[in-house]
CSV table of C-alpha atoms and ligand atoms in Angstrom, one decimal:
chain,number,residue,atom,x,y,z
M,190,MET,CA,124.4,121.7,86.4
M,191,HIS,CA,123.6,124.6,88.7
M,192,THR,CA,124.1,124.2,92.4
M,193,ALA,CA,121.0,123.2,94.4
M,194,ARG,CA,120.5,125.2,97.6
M,195,PHE,CA,118.5,125.5,100.7
M,196,THR,CA,118.7,127.1,104.1
M,197,LEU,CA,118.3,125.5,107.5
M,198,ASP,CA,117.1,127.6,110.4
M,199,PRO,CA,115.9,126.2,113.8
M,200,ALA,CA,113.2,128.9,113.9
M,201,PHE,CA,111.5,127.2,110.9
M,202,THR,CA,110.3,123.7,111.7
M,203,VAL,CA,107.7,121.3,110.4
M,204,GLY,CA,107.2,119.4,113.6
M,205,GLU,CA,108.5,116.6,115.9
M,206,VAL,CA,109.1,113.2,114.4
M,207,ASN,CA,106.9,110.6,116.1
M,208,PRO,CA,108.9,107.4,116.5
M,209,ARG,CA,106.0,105.5,115.0
M,210,LEU,CA,107.0,107.0,111.7
M,211,PHE,CA,109.5,104.1,111.5
M,212,GLY,CA,106.9,101.3,111.8
M,213,SER,CA,106.8,98.2,109.7
M,214,PHE,CA,104.3,95.5,108.8
M,215,VAL,CA,104.2,91.7,109.3
M,216,GLU,CA,101.4,90.0,107.4
M,217,HIS,CA,100.5,86.3,107.1
M,218,LEU,CA,101.5,86.4,103.4
M,219,GLY,CA,104.0,84.2,101.6
M,220,ARG,CA,107.1,83.8,103.8
M,221,CYS,CA,106.9,87.0,105.9
M,222,VAL,CA,106.0,85.0,109.0
M,223,TYR,CA,106.9,81.3,108.1
M,224,THR,CA,110.6,80.9,107.3
M,225,GLY,CA,110.8,84.7,107.7
M,226,ILE,CA,110.6,85.7,111.3
M,227,PHE,CA,109.5,82.3,112.5
M,228,GLU,CA,111.2,79.0,111.7
M,229,PRO,CA,111.5,76.6,114.6
M,230,ASP,CA,113.9,74.3,112.8
M,231,HIS,CA,116.3,77.0,111.9
M,232,PRO,CA,119.8,76.8,113.4
M,233,THR,CA,119.4,80.2,115.0
M,234,ALA,CA,115.8,79.7,116.2
M,235,ASP,CA,115.1,80.4,119.9
M,236,ASP,CA,112.9,78.4,122.2
M,237,LYS,CA,109.8,80.0,120.6
M,238,GLY,CA,110.8,79.4,117.0
M,239,LEU,CA,111.9,83.0,116.3
M,240,ARG,CA,115.0,83.3,114.0
M,241,ARG,CA,117.6,85.1,116.0
M,242,ASP,CA,119.5,86.2,112.9
M,243,VAL,CA,116.3,87.9,111.7
M,244,LEU,CA,115.7,89.5,115.1
M,245,ASP,CA,119.2,91.0,115.0
M,246,LEU,CA,118.5,92.6,111.6
M,247,VAL,CA,115.1,93.8,112.7
M,248,ARG,CA,116.8,95.6,115.7
M,249,GLU,CA,119.5,97.0,113.4
M,250,LEU,CA,116.7,98.3,111.0
M,251,GLY,CA,115.2,100.2,113.9
M,252,VAL,CA,111.5,99.4,113.4
M,253,THR,CA,109.0,100.7,116.0
M,254,ALA,CA,105.3,99.9,115.5
M,255,VAL,CA,104.7,96.6,113.8
M,256,ARG,CA,101.3,96.3,112.1
M,257,TYR,CA,99.8,92.7,112.1
M,258,PRO,CA,98.3,90.3,110.9
M,259,GLY,CA,97.3,92.0,107.6
M,260,GLY,CA,96.8,93.5,105.0
M,261,ASN,CA,94.3,91.6,102.9
M,262,PHE,CA,94.8,88.6,105.2
M,263,VAL,CA,93.0,90.3,108.0
M,264,SER,CA,89.7,90.3,106.2
M,265,GLY,CA,89.5,86.5,106.7
M,266,TYR,CA,91.3,86.4,110.1
M,267,LYS,CA,89.7,84.6,113.0
M,268,TRP,CA,91.8,85.7,116.0
M,269,GLU,CA,90.7,82.7,118.1
M,270,ASP,CA,92.3,80.3,115.6
M,271,SER,CA,95.6,81.9,116.4
M,272,VAL,CA,95.7,81.4,120.2
M,273,GLY,CA,96.1,78.4,122.6
M,274,PRO,CA,98.1,75.3,122.1
M,275,ALA,CA,99.7,75.4,118.7
M,276,GLU,CA,98.9,71.7,117.9
M,277,ASP,CA,95.2,72.4,118.4
M,278,ARG,CA,95.0,75.4,116.1
M,279,PRO,CA,93.0,74.9,112.9
M,280,ARG,CA,94.4,75.0,109.3
M,281,ARG,CA,92.4,77.5,107.2
M,282,LEU,CA,92.2,78.6,103.7
M,283,ASP,CA,93.5,82.1,103.2
M,284,LEU,CA,91.5,83.6,100.4
M,285,ALA,CA,93.6,86.8,100.2
M,286,TRP,CA,96.8,85.0,99.1
M,287,HIS,CA,95.4,81.6,98.0
M,288,SER,CA,97.4,79.8,100.7
M,289,THR,CA,96.9,77.5,103.6
M,290,GLU,CA,97.3,79.2,107.0
M,291,THR,CA,98.5,76.8,109.7
M,292,ASN,CA,98.1,79.3,112.6
M,293,ARG,CA,101.3,77.9,114.0
M,294,PHE,CA,102.3,81.5,114.6
M,295,GLY,CA,99.6,83.6,116.2
M,296,LEU,CA,98.8,86.4,118.6
M,297,SER,CA,101.0,85.3,121.5
M,298,GLU,CA,104.0,84.6,119.2
M,299,TYR,CA,103.5,88.1,117.6
M,300,ILE,CA,103.7,89.8,121.1
M,301,ASP,CA,106.7,87.6,122.0
M,302,PHE,CA,108.4,88.8,118.7
M,303,LEU,CA,107.8,92.4,119.6
M,304,ARG,CA,109.1,92.0,123.1
M,305,LYS,CA,112.2,90.4,121.8
M,306,ILE,CA,112.8,93.3,119.3
M,307,GLY,CA,113.0,95.6,122.4
M,308,PRO,CA,111.1,98.4,124.1
M,309,GLN,CA,110.9,100.5,120.9
M,310,ALA,CA,108.6,97.9,119.3
M,311,GLU,CA,104.9,98.5,119.7
M,312,PRO,CA,101.9,96.4,118.5
M,313,MET,CA,99.6,97.8,115.9
M,314,MET,CA,96.8,95.2,115.5
M,315,ALA,CA,94.4,95.2,112.6
M,316,ILE,CA,90.9,93.8,113.2
M,317,ASN,CA,88.7,92.0,110.7
M,318,LEU,CA,85.9,94.3,109.4
M,319,GLY,CA,85.7,92.4,106.1
M,320,THR,CA,84.0,89.2,107.2
M,321,ARG,CA,83.5,90.0,110.9
M,322,GLY,CA,82.3,92.9,113.0
M,323,VAL,CA,81.9,94.6,116.4
M,324,ALA,CA,81.4,91.5,118.5
M,325,GLU,CA,84.6,89.8,117.3
M,326,ALA,CA,86.6,93.0,117.7
M,327,LEU,CA,85.5,93.4,121.3
M,328,GLU,CA,86.3,89.8,122.0
M,329,LEU,CA,89.8,90.2,120.6
M,330,GLN,CA,90.3,93.4,122.6
M,331,GLU,CA,89.2,91.7,125.8
M,332,TYR,CA,91.4,88.6,125.2
M,333,ALA,CA,94.4,90.8,124.5
M,334,ASN,CA,94.1,93.7,126.9
M,335,HIS,CA,91.9,92.9,129.9
M,336,THR,CA,93.9,92.0,133.0
M,337,GLU,CA,92.0,88.9,134.3
M,338,GLY,CA,88.7,87.7,135.8
M,339,THR,CA,86.6,87.4,132.6
M,340,ALA,CA,86.2,84.5,130.3
M,341,LEU,CA,88.4,85.8,127.6
M,342,SER,CA,91.1,87.4,129.7
M,343,ASP,CA,91.3,84.2,131.8
M,344,LEU,CA,91.5,82.2,128.6
M,345,ARG,CA,94.6,84.3,127.7
M,346,VAL,CA,96.1,83.6,131.1
M,347,SER,CA,95.3,79.9,130.7
M,348,HIS,CA,97.3,80.0,127.4
M,349,GLY,CA,100.3,81.1,129.3
M,350,ASP,CA,100.1,84.9,128.8
M,351,LYS,CA,99.5,86.2,132.3
M,352,ASP,CA,100.4,89.8,131.4
M,353,PRO,CA,97.9,91.5,129.1
M,354,PHE,CA,99.3,92.5,125.7
M,355,GLY,CA,98.6,96.2,126.1
M,356,ILE,CA,97.7,96.8,122.5
M,357,ARG,CA,96.9,100.5,122.2
M,358,LEU,CA,97.0,101.1,118.4
M,359,TRP,CA,94.3,99.4,116.3
M,360,CYS,CA,93.4,99.4,112.6
M,361,LEU,CA,89.7,99.2,111.9
M,362,GLY,CA,90.0,96.8,109.0
M,363,ASN,CA,92.2,97.0,105.9
M,364,GLU,CA,91.7,98.6,102.4
M,365,MET,CA,87.9,98.4,102.7
M,366,ASP,CA,87.7,100.6,99.6
M,367,GLY,CA,89.3,97.9,97.4
M,368,PRO,CA,87.1,95.5,95.3
M,369,TRP,CA,89.8,92.9,95.9
M,370,GLN,CA,89.1,93.0,99.7
M,371,THR,CA,87.1,90.1,101.1
M,372,GLY,CA,84.0,91.9,102.5
M,373,HIS,CA,84.7,95.1,100.4
M,374,LYS,CA,82.3,97.9,101.3
M,375,THR,CA,81.0,101.2,100.1
M,376,ALA,CA,82.3,104.3,102.1
M,377,GLU,CA,78.8,104.6,103.7
M,378,GLU,CA,78.8,100.9,104.8
M,379,TYR,CA,82.3,101.0,106.0
M,380,GLY,CA,81.9,104.3,107.8
M,381,ARG,CA,79.0,102.9,109.7
M,382,VAL,CA,80.7,99.7,110.8
M,383,ALA,CA,83.9,101.5,111.7
M,384,ALA,CA,82.0,104.0,113.8
M,385,GLU,CA,80.1,101.2,115.6
M,386,THR,CA,83.3,99.3,116.2
M,387,ALA,CA,85.2,102.3,117.4
M,388,ARG,CA,82.4,103.3,119.8
M,389,ALA,CA,82.3,99.8,121.3
M,390,MET,CA,86.1,99.5,121.6
M,391,ARG,CA,86.2,102.9,123.4
M,392,GLN,CA,83.5,101.6,125.8
M,393,LEU,CA,85.9,98.8,126.7
M,394,ASP,CA,88.9,101.2,126.9
M,395,PRO,CA,88.7,104.9,126.1
M,396,GLY,CA,92.5,105.0,125.8
M,397,VAL,CA,92.7,103.0,122.5
M,398,GLU,CA,94.0,104.8,119.4
M,399,LEU,CA,92.1,103.9,116.3
M,400,VAL,CA,92.9,104.1,112.6
M,401,ALA,CA,90.0,104.3,110.1
M,402,CYS,CA,90.7,103.0,106.6
M,403,GLY,CA,91.4,105.6,104.0
M,404,SER,CA,92.1,104.8,100.3
M,405,SER,CA,94.3,102.1,99.0
M,406,SER,CA,96.0,104.6,96.8
M,407,GLN,CA,95.5,108.1,95.5
M,408,SER,CA,94.4,106.7,92.2
M,409,MET,CA,91.4,104.8,93.5
M,410,PRO,CA,88.2,106.2,91.8
M,411,THR,CA,86.6,106.8,95.2
M,412,PHE,CA,89.7,108.7,96.6
M,413,ALA,CA,88.9,111.7,98.7
M,414,GLN,CA,85.1,111.2,98.7
M,415,TRP,CA,85.8,107.9,100.5
M,416,GLU,CA,87.9,109.8,103.2
M,417,ALA,CA,85.2,112.5,103.5
M,418,THR,CA,82.3,110.0,103.9
M,419,VAL,CA,84.2,107.8,106.4
M,420,LEU,CA,85.4,110.7,108.5
M,421,GLU,CA,81.9,112.3,108.6
M,422,GLU,CA,80.8,109.0,110.3
M,423,THR,CA,83.9,108.5,112.5
M,424,TYR,CA,85.5,111.9,113.2
M,425,ASP,CA,85.0,112.0,117.0
M,426,LEU,CA,85.7,108.3,117.4
M,427,VAL,CA,89.0,107.7,115.6
M,428,ASP,CA,92.5,109.3,115.8
M,429,TYR,CA,93.9,108.5,112.3
M,430,ILE,CA,92.9,108.0,108.7
M,431,SER,CA,95.1,105.5,106.8
M,432,LEU,CA,97.0,105.9,103.5
M,433,HIS,CA,98.6,103.2,101.4
M,434,ALA,CA,100.9,103.7,98.4
M,435,TYR,CA,103.2,101.4,96.3
M,436,TYR,CA,105.4,102.6,93.5
M,437,TRP,CA,107.1,100.9,90.5
M,438,PRO,CA,108.4,102.1,87.2
M,439,GLU,CA,105.1,102.0,85.2
M,440,ASP,CA,105.8,101.2,81.6
M,441,GLY,CA,109.5,101.2,82.3
M,442,ASP,CA,109.4,105.0,83.0
M,443,VAL,CA,112.3,105.3,85.4
M,444,ASP,CA,112.4,109.1,85.4
M,445,SER,CA,108.8,109.3,86.7
M,446,PHE,CA,109.5,106.4,89.1
M,447,LEU,CA,112.3,108.5,90.6
M,448,ALA,CA,109.8,111.2,91.3
M,449,SER,CA,107.3,108.9,93.1
M,450,ALA,CA,107.6,111.1,96.2
M,451,VAL,CA,105.8,113.8,94.3
M,452,ASP,CA,102.7,111.6,94.3
M,453,MET,CA,103.2,110.6,97.9
M,454,GLU,CA,103.5,114.2,99.1
M,455,SER,CA,100.4,115.3,97.1
M,456,PHE,CA,98.5,112.2,98.5
M,457,ILE,CA,99.4,113.4,102.1
M,458,ASP,CA,98.4,117.0,101.3
M,459,ASN,CA,95.1,115.9,99.8
M,460,VAL,CA,94.2,113.7,102.8
M,461,VAL,CA,95.1,116.4,105.2
M,462,ALA,CA,92.9,118.9,103.3
M,463,THR,CA,90.0,116.4,103.2
M,464,ALA,CA,90.3,115.6,106.9
M,465,ASP,CA,90.5,119.2,107.9
M,466,HIS,CA,87.5,120.0,105.6
M,467,VAL,CA,85.4,117.5,107.5
M,468,GLY,CA,86.7,118.9,110.8
M,469,ALA,CA,85.7,122.4,109.7
M,470,ARG,CA,82.2,121.2,108.6
M,471,LEU,CA,81.7,119.5,112.0
M,472,LYS,CA,83.0,122.6,113.8
M,473,SER,CA,85.5,120.3,115.6
M,474,LYS,CA,88.7,121.4,117.3
M,475,LYS,CA,90.0,117.9,117.0
M,476,ARG,CA,92.6,117.1,114.3
M,477,ILE,CA,92.8,113.8,112.6
M,478,ASN,CA,96.4,112.6,111.9
M,479,LEU,CA,97.6,110.3,109.1
M,480,SER,CA,98.7,106.7,109.4
M,481,PHE,CA,100.7,105.9,106.2
M,482,ASP,CA,100.5,102.3,107.2
M,483,GLU,CA,101.6,100.7,103.9
M,484,TRP,CA,104.2,102.2,101.7
M,485,ASN,CA,107.0,100.9,99.6
M,486,VAL,CA,108.4,100.1,96.1
M,487,TRP,CA,106.4,97.1,94.9
M,488,TYR,CA,106.6,95.6,91.3
M,489,LEU,CA,102.8,95.2,91.4
M,490,PRO,CA,102.2,94.0,87.8
M,491,GLU,CA,104.5,91.1,88.4
M,492,TRP,CA,102.3,90.0,91.3
M,493,GLU,CA,99.1,90.5,89.3
M,494,ALA,CA,100.5,88.3,86.5
M,495,ARG,CA,101.5,85.6,89.0
M,496,ALA,CA,98.1,85.7,90.7
M,497,LYS,CA,96.5,84.8,87.4
M,498,THR,CA,98.4,81.6,87.3
M,499,PHE,CA,97.1,80.2,90.6
M,500,GLU,CA,95.7,76.7,90.3
M,501,GLN,CA,92.3,76.5,92.0
M,502,ASP,CA,93.2,73.3,93.9
M,503,ASP,CA,96.6,74.4,95.0
M,504,TRP,CA,96.6,76.1,98.5
M,505,PRO,CA,100.3,76.0,99.5
M,506,GLU,CA,101.7,76.8,102.9
M,507,ALA,CA,104.0,79.9,102.9
M,508,PRO,CA,104.7,80.0,99.2
M,509,ARG,CA,107.3,82.5,97.8
M,510,LEU,CA,105.1,85.5,97.0
M,511,LEU,CA,106.0,89.2,96.4
M,512,GLU,CA,109.7,88.5,97.0
M,513,ASP,CA,110.9,91.6,95.1
M,514,ASN,CA,114.7,91.9,94.9
M,515,TYR,CA,115.5,95.6,95.2
M,516,SER,CA,118.1,97.5,93.1
M,517,VAL,CA,120.0,100.7,93.9
M,518,THR,CA,117.5,102.6,91.9
M,519,ASP,CA,114.7,101.2,94.0
M,520,ALA,CA,116.6,102.2,97.2
M,521,VAL,CA,116.9,105.7,96.0
M,522,VAL,CA,113.2,106.0,95.3
M,523,PHE,CA,112.6,104.3,98.7
M,524,GLY,CA,114.8,106.9,100.4
M,525,SER,CA,112.9,109.7,98.7
M,526,LEU,CA,109.6,108.2,100.1
M,527,LEU,CA,111.2,108.3,103.6
M,528,ILE,CA,112.1,112.0,102.9
M,529,ALA,CA,108.4,112.6,102.0
M,530,LEU,CA,107.2,111.1,105.2
M,531,LEU,CA,109.7,113.2,107.3
M,532,ARG,CA,108.7,116.3,105.4
M,533,HIS,CA,105.1,115.8,106.7
M,534,ALA,CA,106.0,114.7,110.2
M,535,ASP,CA,103.5,117.2,111.6
M,536,ARG,CA,100.5,115.2,110.3
M,537,VAL,CA,101.9,111.7,109.4
M,538,THR,CA,102.5,110.4,112.9
M,539,VAL,CA,102.3,106.6,112.1
M,540,ALA,CA,103.9,105.0,109.0
M,541,CYS,CA,104.5,101.3,108.3
M,542,LEU,CA,107.0,100.1,105.7
M,543,ALA,CA,105.2,97.2,104.0
M,544,GLN,CA,106.6,94.7,104.8
M,545,LEU,CA,109.3,93.5,107.1
M,546,VAL,CA,110.8,90.1,105.9
M,547,ASN,CA,110.8,88.4,102.5
M,548,VAL,CA,107.5,90.0,101.2
M,549,ILE,CA,108.5,93.3,99.5
M,550,ALA,CA,110.9,93.6,102.4
M,551,PRO,CA,114.2,95.1,103.5
M,552,ILE,CA,115.3,91.7,105.0
M,553,MET,CA,115.4,88.5,103.1
M,554,THR,CA,115.9,84.9,104.3
M,555,GLU,CA,116.5,81.5,103.0
M,556,PRO,CA,114.8,78.6,104.8
M,557,GLY,CA,117.5,76.9,106.9
M,558,GLY,CA,119.9,79.4,105.5
M,559,PRO,CA,121.1,83.0,105.9
M,560,ALA,CA,119.3,86.3,106.3
M,561,TRP,CA,120.6,89.4,104.5
M,562,ARG,CA,119.9,93.1,103.9
M,563,GLN,CA,118.3,94.3,100.7
M,564,THR,CA,119.3,97.7,99.3
M,565,THR,CA,116.3,99.4,100.9
M,566,PHE,CA,117.5,98.3,104.3
M,567,PHE,CA,120.1,101.0,104.5
M,568,PRO,CA,117.9,104.2,104.0
M,569,PHE,CA,115.4,102.9,106.5
M,570,ALA,CA,117.9,102.0,109.1
M,571,GLN,CA,119.7,105.4,108.7
M,572,ALA,CA,116.4,107.4,108.7
M,573,SER,CA,115.2,105.6,111.8
M,574,ARG,CA,118.5,106.1,113.6
M,575,TYR,CA,119.2,109.8,112.7
M,576,GLY,CA,115.7,111.0,111.8
M,577,ARG,CA,114.6,111.7,115.4
M,578,GLY,CA,113.8,115.2,116.6
M,579,GLN,CA,112.5,118.3,114.9
M,580,VAL,CA,112.1,118.3,111.2
M,581,LEU,CA,113.4,121.6,109.8
M,582,ASP,CA,111.4,123.3,107.1
M,583,VAL,CA,113.4,122.7,103.9
M,584,ARG,CA,112.5,124.7,100.7
M,585,VAL,CA,114.8,123.7,97.9
M,586,ASP,CA,116.1,125.8,95.0
M,587,SER,CA,117.0,122.9,92.6
M,588,PRO,CA,117.7,122.3,89.0
M,589,THR,CA,114.9,120.3,87.5
M,590,TYR,CA,114.2,117.6,85.0
M,591,GLU,CA,111.1,116.6,82.9
M,592,THR,CA,109.0,113.6,83.8
M,593,LYS,CA,106.0,112.1,81.9
M,594,LYS,CA,103.9,111.7,85.0
M,595,TYR,CA,104.7,114.8,87.1
M,596,GLY,CA,106.0,117.3,84.6
M,597,GLU,CA,109.0,119.5,85.7
M,598,THR,CA,110.4,118.0,88.9
M,599,ASP,CA,113.3,119.0,91.2
M,600,LEU,CA,116.4,116.9,90.9
M,601,LEU,CA,117.0,117.4,94.6
M,602,HIS,CA,114.6,116.0,97.2
M,603,ALA,CA,115.7,116.7,100.8
M,604,THR,CA,114.8,117.1,104.4
M,605,ALA,CA,116.7,117.7,107.6
M,606,VAL,CA,116.2,116.7,111.2
M,607,ARG,CA,117.6,118.4,114.3
M,608,ALA,CA,118.1,116.1,117.3
M,609,GLU,CA,117.6,117.1,120.9
M,610,ASP,CA,121.4,117.5,121.3
M,611,GLY,CA,121.5,120.1,118.5
M,612,THR,CA,123.1,117.9,115.8
M,613,VAL,CA,121.5,118.0,112.4
M,614,THR,CA,121.1,115.3,109.8
M,615,VAL,CA,120.4,116.1,106.2
M,616,PHE,CA,118.7,113.4,104.1
M,617,ALA,CA,119.0,114.1,100.3
M,618,VAL,CA,118.3,112.3,97.1
M,619,ASN,CA,119.8,113.2,93.7
M,620,ARG,CA,117.3,112.1,91.1
M,621,SER,CA,119.6,112.6,88.1
M,622,ARG,CA,120.6,109.4,86.4
M,623,THR,CA,123.5,111.0,84.7
M,624,ASP,CA,124.9,114.0,86.6
M,625,ALA,CA,126.3,114.7,90.0
M,626,LEU,CA,124.4,117.5,91.8
M,627,PRO,CA,126.4,120.2,93.7
M,628,LEU,CA,124.6,121.2,96.9
M,629,ASP,CA,125.0,124.2,99.2
M,630,VAL,CA,123.1,124.4,102.5
M,631,ALA,CA,123.2,127.7,104.5
M,632,LEU,CA,123.1,127.0,108.2
M,633,ASN,CA,121.4,129.9,110.1
M,634,GLY,CA,121.3,130.0,113.8
M,635,LEU,CA,122.6,126.5,114.2
M,636,ASP,CA,125.7,125.8,116.2
M,637,LEU,CA,127.3,123.4,113.7
M,638,THR,CA,131.0,123.3,113.0
M,639,ARG,CA,131.8,119.9,111.4
M,640,VAL,CA,130.7,117.1,109.2
M,641,VAL,CA,130.5,113.9,111.2
M,642,GLU,CA,129.7,111.7,108.2
M,643,HIS,CA,128.5,111.7,104.7
M,644,SER,CA,127.1,108.3,103.8
M,645,VAL,CA,126.1,107.6,100.2
M,646,LEU,CA,124.1,104.8,98.6
M,647,ALA,CA,124.8,104.8,94.9
M,648,ASP,CA,126.5,102.5,92.4
M,649,ALA,CA,128.1,102.6,89.0
M,650,ASP,CA,125.5,99.9,88.2
M,651,PRO,CA,122.1,101.3,89.3
M,652,ASP,CA,120.7,97.8,88.8
M,653,ALA,CA,123.0,96.3,91.4
M,654,ARG,CA,121.3,94.3,94.1
M,655,ASN,CA,122.0,92.1,97.2
M,656,THR,CA,121.2,88.5,96.6
M,657,LEU,CA,121.6,85.1,98.4
M,658,ASP,CA,124.8,84.5,96.4
M,659,ASP,CA,126.1,88.1,96.8
M,660,PRO,CA,124.4,89.4,100.0
M,661,GLU,CA,126.8,92.4,100.5
M,662,ARG,CA,127.1,93.6,96.9
M,663,VAL,CA,125.5,96.9,97.8
M,664,ALA,CA,126.2,99.0,100.9
M,665,PRO,CA,126.6,102.7,101.7
M,666,HIS,CA,130.0,104.3,101.2
M,667,PRO,CA,131.5,107.6,102.4
M,668,GLY,CA,130.9,110.7,100.3
M,669,ASP,CA,133.9,112.7,99.0
M,670,GLY,CA,134.8,116.3,99.7
M,671,THR,CA,131.8,117.3,101.9
M,672,ALA,CA,132.7,120.3,104.0
M,673,LEU,CA,131.3,122.8,106.4
M,674,ARG,CA,132.9,126.3,106.1
M,675,ASP,CA,131.6,129.7,107.3
M,676,GLY,CA,128.2,128.4,108.1
M,677,THR,CA,127.7,126.7,104.7
M,678,LEU,CA,127.6,123.0,104.1
M,679,SER,CA,128.9,122.0,100.6
M,680,ALA,CA,128.6,118.6,99.1
M,681,VAL,CA,128.4,116.9,95.7
M,682,LEU,CA,125.6,114.3,95.4
M,683,GLU,CA,126.5,111.4,93.1
M,684,PRO,CA,124.2,110.6,90.3
M,685,LEU,CA,121.1,108.6,91.4
M,686,SER,CA,122.1,108.6,95.1
M,687,TRP,CA,120.6,108.6,98.6
M,688,ASN,CA,122.7,110.7,101.0
M,689,VAL,CA,122.8,111.1,104.8
M,690,ILE,CA,125.0,114.0,106.0
M,691,ARG,CA,125.4,114.3,109.7
M,692,LEU,CA,126.5,117.7,111.2
M,693,ALA,CA,127.6,118.4,114.8
J,139,AHR,O1,101.4,94.6,101.4
J,139,AHR,C1,100.7,93.7,100.5
J,139,AHR,C2,99.3,94.0,100.4
J,139,AHR,O2,99.1,95.3,99.8
J,139,AHR,C3,98.4,94.1,101.6
J,139,AHR,O3,98.0,92.9,102.1
J,139,AHR,C4,97.3,94.9,101.2
J,139,AHR,O4,96.7,95.7,102.3
J,139,AHR,C5,97.8,95.8,100.1
J,139,AHR,O5,97.0,95.8,99.0
């Protein structure tokens, strides 16, 4: 195996990482909310019913913006059901996930959850543009953000929330291009309602930041034309266009699965090109940024098979749905997706890991029982902790391998981030399932003299997972023999591994 190489030079950067790149997502879906973050009877529950054991893990994970309340759920969401005395809130059918929504956890509880995570946590509220429209969006905005002295702001105060919620970041609907979405629309229909809603929300508060729905994946038949049409309608009114992507080993093709970031990076490049094309046509100086507000590994076919078995009369509360248990292989792909986001930090300025607890999540819980870290927890926590600062421009010279989906692909996937204090962290994935990958990094113009840490996530069993019975089976371990000499970092990346190398 020949040595993979790249050069780091502070003169060549991609851009500054926006803390919102480490966002996550809480949807009323399965057990993400109920028995996930919220379980009033749990031994660790606080006075508002939040699980303290989960809050601790959420803080350790380092999430920033938290998107809420959906997802597909938002297209049936009535915000007014979710406020006021909990005992008066109505039970509703949730069409998206064939469940019963009790509304026991609502808007006020969501804001309380964010405040308890800490000052780094920021609300990112989605509004229902599936079954509702401009009027309801404005009502929610007034209830949430207006200080006092109007019917809806005073209603909030009467519900015990004197301080406004200060929600700045809003999603204009969810996956409106998807036929599965309640209230699914054509690009023209959605573009029109998104523009009307955005204009009205800005009348109430010009300072809001708005995300228009892009495509649910790059493989949607309407991809790119959808973005172009929506942005033609909304360009001056919104700040972001959204992207969603989920990856799994299609037909058991693990080699292509390991290269999923190739798709993610091309998706980002194509959306940037489309947005900038619309900007050029409109002769606008404004630049639309990207909100990658749903991304993850998700074994989607398993969910689709399960959905077919739903009994029409059965509308359970908080059923176990989408509770994927992640392997080491999944975590390596997941780490590579994080690298892809960092490599595009100049344009991807919001990103949300879907989701936070139990539902395709880095944190799992048992009702009445413990909470634990999945394998994917570690890359996210490390990237959020050490991936703050300037992303350096990394161009790798790497040995390659052949994949069915993406052709010849680099075995090395990497990025590097320089913090304000001059320390540098290299994030690197070795996609080889069989061979260690030697790596040399030339450090130009960087005052770096030592390796602080080389942390590796890899395992002799790539299928190893953390479970309720064995919650600490997988964790990062130190790398061997990593050295910095004469301005060159040398390391050997274990087969199928996620690596974090910190230099000071
Ligand atoms: O995250 C799970 C679901 O995936 C979301 O509800 C939806 O937006 C997407 O299809």
